[in-house]
PDB file of C-alpha atoms in Angstrom:
ATOM      1  CA  MET A   1       7.393   3.890 -31.871  1.00  0.00           C
ATOM      2  CA  THR A   2      10.333   2.979 -29.652  1.00  0.00           C
ATOM      3  CA  PRO A   3      13.119   0.650 -30.704  1.00  0.00           C
ATOM      4  CA  PRO A   4      12.887  -2.893 -29.279  1.00  0.00           C
ATOM      5  CA  GLU A   5      15.921  -2.432 -27.075  1.00  0.00           C
ATOM      6  CA  ALA A   6      14.581   0.756 -25.441  1.00  0.00           C
ATOM      7  CA  PRO A   7      13.523   0.502 -21.790  1.00  0.00           C
ATOM      8  CA  LEU A   8       9.767   0.513 -21.199  1.00  0.00           C
ATOM      9  CA  ASP A   9       9.828   3.492 -18.830  1.00  0.00           C
ATOM     10  CA  GLY A  10      11.923   5.616 -21.245  1.00  0.00           C
ATOM     11  CA  ASN A  11      14.822   5.957 -18.800  1.00  0.00           C
ATOM     12  CA  ALA A  12      17.969   4.922 -20.679  1.00  0.00           C
ATOM     13  CA  SER A  13      20.192   4.827 -17.578  1.00  0.00           C
ATOM     14  CA  ARG A  14      18.289   1.843 -16.108  1.00  0.00           C
ATOM     15  CA  ARG A  15      18.682  -0.432 -19.119  1.00  0.00           C
ATOM     16  CA  GLU A  16      19.672  -4.001 -18.237  1.00  0.00           C
ATOM     17  CA  LYS A  17      21.410  -4.824 -21.498  1.00  0.00           C
ATOM     18  CA  PRO A  18      22.990  -2.839 -24.370  1.00  0.00           C
ATOM     19  CA  PRO A  19      21.175  -2.265 -27.686  1.00  0.00           C
ATOM     20  CA  ALA A  20      20.783  -5.399 -29.797  1.00  0.00           C
ATOM     21  CA  ALA A  21      22.857  -4.249 -32.787  1.00  0.00           C
ATOM     22  CA  SER A  22      25.883  -3.149 -30.785  1.00  0.00           C
ATOM     23  CA  SER A  23      26.053  -6.308 -28.680  1.00  0.00           C
ATOM     24  CA  CYS A  24      27.536  -8.500 -31.401  1.00  0.00           C
ATOM     25  CA  LEU A  25      29.654  -5.997 -33.392  1.00  0.00           C
ATOM     26  CA  GLN A  26      33.021  -4.780 -32.232  1.00  0.00           C
ATOM     27  CA  VAL A  27      34.908  -2.034 -34.088  1.00  0.00           C
ATOM     28  CA  LEU A  28      38.442  -2.691 -35.342  1.00  0.00           C
ATOM     29  CA  LYS A  29      40.860  -0.019 -34.179  1.00  0.00           C
ATOM     30  CA  LYS A  30      44.369  -1.471 -34.517  1.00  0.00           C
ATOM     31  CA  ARG A  31      46.284  -1.030 -37.754  1.00  0.00           C
ATOM     32  CA  SER A  32      47.513  -4.630 -37.505  1.00  0.00           C
ATOM     33  CA  ASP A  33      43.905  -5.897 -37.666  1.00  0.00           C
ATOM     34  CA  PHE A  34      43.296  -3.869 -40.836  1.00  0.00           C
ATOM     35  CA  LEU A  35      46.506  -5.207 -42.394  1.00  0.00           C
ATOM     36  CA  LEU A  36      45.542  -8.818 -41.619  1.00  0.00           C
ATOM     37  CA  ALA A  37      42.161  -8.256 -43.272  1.00  0.00           C
ATOM     38  CA  ALA A  38      43.865  -6.720 -46.316  1.00  0.00           C
ATOM     39  CA  ARG A  39      45.685 -10.025 -46.908  1.00  0.00           C
ATOM     40  CA  ALA A  40      42.457 -12.044 -46.732  1.00  0.00           C
ATOM     41  CA  ARG A  41      39.459 -12.461 -49.048  1.00  0.00           C
ATOM     42  CA  LYS A  42      38.171  -9.404 -50.909  1.00  0.00           C
ATOM     43  CA  GLN A  43      34.981  -8.643 -52.792  1.00  0.00           C
ATOM     44  CA  GLY A  44      34.453  -5.430 -54.696  1.00  0.00           C
ATOM     45  CA  VAL A  45      30.954  -4.115 -55.286  1.00  0.00           C
ATOM     46  CA  GLY A  46      29.650  -0.904 -56.807  1.00  0.00           C
ATOM     47  CA  SER A  47      29.782   1.197 -53.675  1.00  0.00           C
ATOM     48  CA  MET A  48      32.557  -0.323 -51.554  1.00  0.00           C
ATOM     49  CA  MET A  49      35.256  -2.947 -51.185  1.00  0.00           C
ATOM     50  CA  VAL A  50      34.667  -5.577 -48.500  1.00  0.00           C
ATOM     51  CA  GLN A  51      37.526  -7.556 -46.965  1.00  0.00           C
ATOM     52  CA  ALA A  52      36.835 -10.520 -44.704  1.00  0.00           C
ATOM     53  CA  ARG A  53      38.929 -12.984 -42.756  1.00  0.00           C
ATOM     54  CA  LYS A  54      38.306 -15.717 -40.236  1.00  0.00           C
ATOM     55  CA  ARG A  55      40.270 -15.160 -37.052  1.00  0.00           C
ATOM     56  CA  ARG A  56      42.507 -17.929 -35.741  1.00  0.00           C
ATOM     57  CA  GLU A  57      41.772 -19.693 -32.453  1.00  0.00           C
ATOM     58  CA  GLY A  58      43.011 -17.741 -29.452  1.00  0.00           C
ATOM     59  CA  GLU A  59      43.740 -14.605 -31.489  1.00  0.00           C
ATOM     60  CA  THR A  60      41.331 -12.473 -29.453  1.00  0.00           C
ATOM     61  CA  GLU A  61      39.725 -12.883 -26.069  1.00  0.00           C
ATOM     62  CA  GLN A  62      36.194 -12.809 -27.572  1.00  0.00           C
ATOM     63  CA  SER A  63      36.343 -15.198 -30.494  1.00  0.00           C
ATOM     64  CA  ASP A  64      32.568 -15.361 -30.994  1.00  0.00           C
ATOM     65  CA  GLN A  65      32.136 -11.678 -31.870  1.00  0.00           C
ATOM     66  CA  ILE A  66      31.926 -10.107 -35.305  1.00  0.00           C
ATOM     67  CA  ARG A  67      34.489  -7.340 -35.708  1.00  0.00           C
ATOM     68  CA  VAL A  68      34.208  -4.618 -38.341  1.00  0.00           C
ATOM     69  CA  GLY A  69      36.367  -1.706 -39.481  1.00  0.00           C
ATOM     70  CA  PHE A  70      35.698   1.212 -41.814  1.00  0.00           C
ATOM     71  CA  THR A  71      38.101   3.227 -43.910  1.00  0.00           C
ATOM     72  CA  CYS A  72      38.107   5.735 -46.748  1.00  0.00           C
ATOM     73  CA  SER A  73      41.148   7.101 -48.550  1.00  0.00           C
ATOM     74  CA  LYS A  74      41.581  10.716 -49.558  1.00  0.00           C
ATOM     75  CA  LYS A  75      40.392   9.722 -53.039  1.00  0.00           C
ATOM     76  CA  VAL A  76      36.869   9.717 -51.587  1.00  0.00           C
ATOM     77  CA  GLY A  77      37.141  13.456 -50.946  1.00  0.00           C
ATOM     78  CA  ASN A  78      37.736  15.873 -48.133  1.00  0.00           C
ATOM     79  CA  ALA A  79      37.144  15.008 -44.455  1.00  0.00           C
ATOM     80  CA  VAL A  80      33.431  15.786 -44.684  1.00  0.00           C
ATOM     81  CA  ALA A  81      32.951  13.417 -47.643  1.00  0.00           C
ATOM     82  CA  ARG A  82      35.039  10.656 -46.017  1.00  0.00           C
ATOM     83  CA  ASN A  83      33.123  10.889 -42.745  1.00  0.00           C
ATOM     84  CA  ARG A  84      29.772  10.834 -44.556  1.00  0.00           C
ATOM     85  CA  ALA A  85      30.806   7.717 -46.476  1.00  0.00           C
ATOM     86  CA  LYS A  86      31.976   6.011 -43.255  1.00  0.00           C
ATOM     87  CA  ARG A  87      28.737   6.928 -41.442  1.00  0.00           C
ATOM     88  CA  ARG A  88      26.704   5.327 -44.223  1.00  0.00           C
ATOM     89  CA  MET A  89      28.875   2.181 -44.218  1.00  0.00           C
ATOM     90  CA  ARG A  90      28.571   1.970 -40.410  1.00  0.00           C
ATOM     91  CA  GLU A  91      24.794   2.095 -40.644  1.00  0.00           C
ATOM     92  CA  VAL A  92      24.668  -0.576 -43.360  1.00  0.00           C
ATOM     93  CA  ALA A  93      27.024  -2.807 -41.336  1.00  0.00           C
ATOM     94  CA  ARG A  94      24.940  -2.263 -38.195  1.00  0.00           C
ATOM     95  CA  ALA A  95      21.845  -3.396 -40.099  1.00  0.00           C
ATOM     96  CA  LEU A  96      23.275  -6.431 -41.929  1.00  0.00           C
ATOM     97  CA  LEU A  97      26.351  -7.872 -40.206  1.00  0.00           C
ATOM     98  CA  PRO A  98      24.502  -9.205 -37.129  1.00  0.00           C
ATOM     99  CA  ILE A  99      22.316 -11.190 -39.553  1.00  0.00           C
ATOM    100  CA  LEU A 100      24.658 -12.114 -42.434  1.00  0.00           C
ATOM    101  CA  GLY A 101      28.087 -11.903 -40.782  1.00  0.00           C
ATOM    102  CA  LYS A 102      29.735 -14.898 -39.158  1.00  0.00           C
ATOM    103  CA  PRO A 103      30.986 -14.943 -35.565  1.00  0.00           C
ATOM    104  CA  GLY A 104      34.764 -15.094 -35.380  1.00  0.00           C
ATOM    105  CA  TRP A 105      35.243 -13.082 -38.577  1.00  0.00           C
ATOM    106  CA  ASP A 106      36.721  -9.620 -39.188  1.00  0.00           C
ATOM    107  CA  TYR A 107      35.254  -7.381 -41.900  1.00  0.00           C
ATOM    108  CA  VAL A 108      36.703  -4.164 -43.314  1.00  0.00           C
ATOM    109  CA  LEU A 109      34.510  -1.906 -45.452  1.00  0.00           C
ATOM    110  CA  ILE A 110      36.408   0.479 -47.720  1.00  0.00           C
ATOM    111  CA  GLY A 111      34.567   3.440 -49.223  1.00  0.00           C
ATOM    112  CA  ARG A 112      34.825   4.297 -52.907  1.00  0.00           C
ATOM    113  CA  ALA A 113      35.151   7.752 -54.418  1.00  0.00           C
ATOM    114  CA  GLU A 114      31.843   9.403 -55.315  1.00  0.00           C
ATOM    115  CA  THR A 115      29.729   6.234 -55.085  1.00  0.00           C
ATOM    116  CA  THR A 116      29.626   5.365 -51.370  1.00  0.00           C
ATOM    117  CA  ALA A 117      28.205   8.708 -50.279  1.00  0.00           C
ATOM    118  CA  ALA A 118      25.880   9.150 -53.269  1.00  0.00           C
ATOM    119  CA  ARG A 119      24.429   5.647 -53.667  1.00  0.00           C
ATOM    120  CA  PRO A 120      20.871   5.096 -52.355  1.00  0.00           C
ATOM    121  CA  PHE A 121      20.818   3.379 -48.974  1.00  0.00           C
ATOM    122  CA  GLU A 122      18.888   0.315 -50.174  1.00  0.00           C
ATOM    123  CA  ASP A 123      21.483  -0.181 -52.935  1.00  0.00           C
ATOM    124  CA  LEU A 124      24.257   0.032 -50.319  1.00  0.00           C
ATOM    125  CA  LYS A 125      22.513  -2.709 -48.349  1.00  0.00           C
ATOM    126  CA  GLY A 126      22.178  -4.802 -51.496  1.00  0.00           C
ATOM    127  CA  ASP A 127      25.880  -4.322 -52.269  1.00  0.00           C
ATOM    128  CA  LEU A 128      26.919  -5.488 -48.805  1.00  0.00           C
ATOM    129  CA  LYS A 129      24.545  -8.496 -48.957  1.00  0.00           C
ATOM    130  CA  TYR A 130      26.011  -9.517 -52.313  1.00  0.00           C
ATOM    131  CA  ALA A 131      29.604  -9.108 -51.079  1.00  0.00           C
ATOM    132  CA  LEU A 132      28.975 -11.149 -47.913  1.00  0.00           C
ATOM    133  CA  ASN A 133      27.292 -13.932 -49.885  1.00  0.00           C
ATOM    134  CA  LYS A 134      30.258 -14.088 -52.281  1.00  0.00           C
ATOM    135  CA  LEU A 135      32.837 -13.984 -49.467  1.00  0.00           C
ATOM    136  CA  HIS A 136      31.165 -16.781 -47.495  1.00  0.00           C
ATOM    137  CA  SER A 137      30.353 -19.023 -50.432  1.00  0.00           C
ATOM    138  CA  PRO A 138      32.856 -21.760 -51.207  1.00  0.00           C
ATOM    139  CA  GLY A 139      35.085 -20.943 -54.152  1.00  0.00           C
ATOM    140  CA  PRO A 140      34.800 -22.732 -57.466  1.00  0.00           C
ATOM    141  CA  LYS A 141      36.045 -26.287 -57.317  1.00  0.00           C
ATOM    142  CA  ARG A 142      39.173 -26.861 -59.305  1.00  0.00           C
ATOM    143  CA  ALA A 143      39.171 -29.658 -61.829  1.00  0.00           C
ATOM    144  CA  ALA A 144      41.543 -32.488 -61.077  1.00  0.00           C
ATOM    145  CA  LYS A 145      44.565 -32.600 -63.351  1.00  0.00           C
ATOM    146  CA  SER A 146      44.549 -35.560 -65.704  1.00  0.00           C
ATOM    147  CA  LYS A 147      47.795 -37.377 -66.455  1.00  0.00           C
TER     148      LYS A 147
END
């Protein structure tokens, strides 16, 4: 079975448009973008930490895109372990962010030691769904102070 974005004749060089999942996600590469996300909303789940922030108007040339970054510290393990964890987070983000992410937002997924690489893939997806729902839900309403 071929993916829906594959050309009918099987020749990838004659494709009219890019694959569906990559068309709405853009990867964060600048350190400044990661630092801005670090100051925004955070939600920790079993397998990763998710940071999210809404970009300001005019901050980037494509304000309707979802941007995502991935990082793992050396606590996750050696380079092989860090890259495996990032590959798994990339795949989960590719599957869920086009559906559950909001245009104009930046997301940073941070891998956790031992759990990101070892957790079953469906549980990783569930963790990211939970984190996105919490990040996009309005916070608890504060009670008005009585005098």
